[in-house]
Amino acid sequence: MANKSKSHLLICLLILSGFLFAVNFYADFAITRFTEYLKITLPIFFTLTFISTTIYLIKRTGNTFKGSLAITAIFFLLNTALVAEVIAFEVHVAKLSKIERKLETCEKAEDQFKTDLASEALKYFTFGIGEDEEFTKKLENDYGLEVYHMGCIVTPPFKCYNTQVEQELGMLEPTNSPKEKGLQ
């Protein structure tokens, strides 16, 4: 009976890991060095998991179970880490989409700024090809702002919102780029 429950455990872990692997394989999200490494190693772990589970199902010894369980658990955890990143990215996109609907015009942006100021939930939107991580951390740590990187397309409502934030926090100087402003 114990071997049967062990077999079920490994098979369930293999199926769950396979499902998560499929989600990760087809998910299209920004790849960091960590997730790029995981995406490269996951097919190897998938193969090892399948082979180790098959060996256990044939031999059914304690050592093969331990080895199979360890490999399958690692594979499961790696896939779970990637799925968690995909979910976090989707939540971020949904949150940003909600913000975009609130900031359709400069007038709405100014109204939203007042609402955010009252609730102490100010945001700041950065633009450009790549995110300036140092600048983002400075905004988050020094000013307590929730920072969103918007990519290359600069939209007037977001600039209006940023201007309100900069004026409120005393960050505004007569320059064009936030980087050049030398935030205090």
Short mmCIF file of C-alpha atoms in Angstrom, two decimals:
data_model
loop_
_atom_site.label_atom_id
_atom_site.label_comp_id
_atom_site.label_asym_id
_atom_site.label_seq_id
_atom_site.Cartn_x
_atom_site.Cartn_y
_atom_site.Cartn_z
CA MET A 1 0.00 0.00 0.00
CA ALA A 2 2.86 2.37 0.80
CA ASN A 3 4.38 1.84 -2.66
CA LYS A 4 1.04 2.61 -4.25
CA SER A 5 0.70 5.93 -2.39
CA LYS A 6 4.31 6.78 -3.27
CA SER A 7 3.54 6.05 -6.92
CA HIS A 8 0.47 8.28 -6.77
CA LEU A 9 2.48 11.08 -5.16
CA LEU A 10 5.14 10.97 -7.87
CA ILE A 11 2.61 10.72 -10.68
CA CYS A 12 0.60 13.66 -9.27
CA LEU A 13 3.77 15.74 -8.91
CA LEU A 14 4.79 14.78 -12.45
CA ILE A 15 1.37 15.75 -13.86
CA LEU A 16 1.29 19.07 -11.96
CA SER A 17 4.85 19.85 -12.96
CA GLY A 18 4.05 18.97 -16.57
CA PHE A 19 1.05 21.30 -16.52
CA LEU A 20 3.11 24.14 -15.03
CA PHE A 21 5.85 23.41 -17.56
CA ALA A 22 3.33 23.77 -20.39
CA VAL A 23 2.10 27.09 -18.95
CA ASN A 24 5.68 28.33 -18.65
CA PHE A 25 6.62 27.13 -22.11
CA TYR A 26 3.78 29.02 -23.77
CA ALA A 27 3.74 32.08 -21.49
CA ASP A 28 5.06 35.20 -23.15
CA PHE A 29 6.51 37.52 -20.54
CA ALA A 30 9.61 39.61 -20.01
CA ILE A 31 12.54 37.35 -19.29
CA THR A 32 15.03 38.25 -16.61
CA ARG A 33 18.31 36.40 -16.17
CA PHE A 34 16.75 34.16 -13.52
CA THR A 35 13.73 33.16 -15.59
CA GLU A 36 15.86 32.81 -18.73
CA TYR A 37 18.03 30.31 -16.86
CA LEU A 38 14.95 28.47 -15.63
CA LYS A 39 13.40 28.29 -19.10
CA ILE A 40 16.62 26.73 -20.38
CA THR A 41 16.90 24.17 -17.57
CA LEU A 42 13.22 23.19 -17.36
CA PRO A 43 13.27 20.81 -20.35
CA ILE A 44 16.24 19.05 -18.75
CA PHE A 45 14.39 18.74 -15.44
CA PHE A 46 11.25 17.58 -17.24
CA THR A 47 13.23 14.77 -18.87
CA LEU A 48 14.96 13.86 -15.59
CA THR A 49 11.63 13.87 -13.76
CA PHE A 50 10.00 11.62 -16.32
CA ILE A 51 12.96 9.20 -16.33
CA SER A 52 13.28 9.09 -12.52
CA THR A 53 9.55 8.51 -12.06
CA THR A 54 9.63 5.73 -14.64
CA ILE A 55 12.62 4.10 -12.92
CA TYR A 56 10.81 4.24 -9.58
CA LEU A 57 7.64 2.75 -11.06
CA ILE A 58 9.72 -0.14 -12.42
CA LYS A 59 12.06 -0.78 -9.43
CA ARG A 60 9.91 0.49 -6.51
CA THR A 61 12.75 0.81 -4.00
CA GLY A 62 13.22 3.37 -1.26
CA ASN A 63 16.30 4.92 -2.86
CA THR A 64 14.66 5.30 -6.27
CA PHE A 65 11.64 6.88 -4.57
CA LYS A 66 13.83 9.40 -2.73
CA GLY A 67 15.72 10.28 -5.89
CA SER A 68 12.55 10.56 -7.95
CA LEU A 69 10.84 12.64 -5.29
CA ALA A 70 13.81 15.01 -5.04
CA ILE A 71 14.04 15.54 -8.80
CA THR A 72 10.28 15.91 -9.19
CA ALA A 73 10.06 18.34 -6.26
CA ILE A 74 12.84 20.52 -7.71
CA PHE A 75 11.11 20.52 -11.10
CA PHE A 76 7.79 21.42 -9.44
CA LEU A 77 9.37 24.28 -7.46
CA LEU A 78 11.14 25.73 -10.50
CA ASN A 79 7.91 25.69 -12.49
CA THR A 80 6.01 27.22 -9.60
CA ALA A 81 8.54 30.07 -9.41
CA LEU A 82 8.01 30.83 -13.09
CA VAL A 83 4.22 30.64 -12.85
CA ALA A 84 4.35 33.01 -9.87
CA GLU A 85 6.31 35.49 -12.00
CA VAL A 86 3.81 35.16 -14.85
CA ILE A 87 0.92 35.79 -12.43
CA ALA A 88 2.69 38.80 -10.88
CA PHE A 89 3.29 40.22 -14.35
CA GLU A 90 -0.37 39.75 -15.32
CA VAL A 91 -1.52 41.42 -12.08
CA HIS A 92 0.82 44.34 -12.83
CA VAL A 93 -0.56 44.67 -16.37
CA ALA A 94 -4.15 44.59 -15.08
CA LYS A 95 -3.34 47.25 -12.48
CA LEU A 96 -1.66 49.43 -15.09
CA SER A 97 -4.63 49.02 -17.43
CA LYS A 98 -6.94 50.19 -14.66
CA ILE A 99 -4.73 53.25 -14.09
CA GLU A 100 -4.67 54.02 -17.83
CA ARG A 101 -8.47 54.12 -17.91
CA LYS A 102 -8.44 56.69 -15.10
CA LEU A 103 -5.88 58.92 -16.83
CA GLU A 104 -7.47 59.53 -20.23
CA THR A 105 -7.00 63.34 -20.21
CA CYS A 106 -4.89 65.85 -18.32
CA GLU A 107 -7.96 66.97 -16.36
CA LYS A 108 -8.67 63.38 -15.28
CA ALA A 109 -4.98 62.95 -14.44
CA GLU A 110 -5.07 66.01 -12.20
CA ASP A 111 -8.24 64.74 -10.51
CA GLN A 112 -6.65 61.32 -10.02
CA PHE A 113 -3.55 63.00 -8.59
CA LYS A 114 -5.71 64.74 -5.97
CA THR A 115 -7.38 61.43 -5.10
CA ASP A 116 -4.03 59.65 -4.88
CA LEU A 117 -2.52 62.46 -2.79
CA ALA A 118 -5.40 62.26 -0.32
CA SER A 119 -5.00 58.49 -0.04
CA GLU A 120 -1.18 58.76 0.07
CA ALA A 121 -0.87 56.48 -2.98
CA LEU A 122 1.05 58.65 -5.42
CA LYS A 123 2.41 57.11 -8.58
CA TYR A 124 5.10 58.11 -11.04
CA PHE A 125 5.41 57.06 -14.67
CA THR A 126 8.80 56.69 -16.34
CA PHE A 127 9.36 56.50 -20.06
CA GLY A 128 12.11 55.31 -22.41
CA ILE A 129 13.49 52.21 -24.07
CA GLY A 130 14.82 50.73 -20.84
CA GLU A 131 13.93 51.36 -17.24
CA ASP A 132 16.46 53.33 -15.20
CA GLU A 133 16.51 51.11 -12.13
CA GLU A 134 18.54 53.55 -10.03
CA PHE A 135 16.07 56.36 -10.74
CA THR A 136 13.13 54.06 -10.04
CA LYS A 137 14.59 52.97 -6.69
CA LYS A 138 15.24 56.59 -5.75
CA LEU A 139 11.61 57.50 -6.48
CA GLU A 140 10.35 54.51 -4.51
CA ASN A 141 12.69 54.81 -1.54
CA ASP A 142 13.11 58.57 -1.18
CA TYR A 143 9.61 59.68 -2.16
CA GLY A 144 7.49 56.59 -1.48
CA LEU A 145 6.09 56.59 -5.01
CA GLU A 146 4.68 53.61 -6.85
CA VAL A 147 6.65 53.67 -10.11
CA TYR A 148 5.44 52.32 -13.45
CA HIS A 149 7.66 52.08 -16.51
CA MET A 150 5.59 52.86 -19.59
CA GLY A 151 8.06 52.16 -22.39
CA CYS A 152 8.78 54.54 -25.24
CA ILE A 153 5.37 56.07 -25.78
CA VAL A 154 4.90 59.21 -23.71
CA THR A 155 1.27 60.18 -23.23
CA PRO A 156 0.20 63.66 -22.12
CA PRO A 157 -2.07 62.52 -19.26
CA PHE A 158 0.79 60.60 -17.63
CA LYS A 159 3.10 63.60 -18.05
CA CYS A 160 0.40 65.81 -16.47
CA TYR A 161 0.16 63.41 -13.53
CA ASN A 162 3.96 63.36 -13.17
CA THR A 163 4.07 67.17 -13.24
CA GLN A 164 1.56 67.31 -10.38
CA VAL A 165 3.64 64.82 -8.39
CA GLU A 166 6.85 66.73 -9.09
CA GLN A 167 5.28 70.03 -7.99
CA GLU A 168 3.83 68.48 -4.83
CA LEU A 169 7.11 66.88 -3.82
CA GLY A 170 9.27 69.85 -4.82
CA MET A 171 11.01 67.84 -7.52
CA LEU A 172 10.18 70.15 -10.43
CA GLU A 173 12.97 72.20 -11.96
CA PRO A 174 13.02 73.88 -15.37
CA THR A 175 14.48 70.89 -17.29
CA ASN A 176 12.92 68.38 -19.63
CA SER A 177 14.13 65.04 -18.33
CA PRO A 178 13.47 63.60 -14.84
CA LYS A 179 17.02 62.23 -14.96
CA GLU A 180 18.40 65.73 -15.41
CA LYS A 181 16.39 67.10 -12.54
CA GLY A 182 18.75 65.64 -9.97
CA LEU A 183 15.96 64.65 -7.61
CA GLN A 184 16.88 65.61 -4.11
#
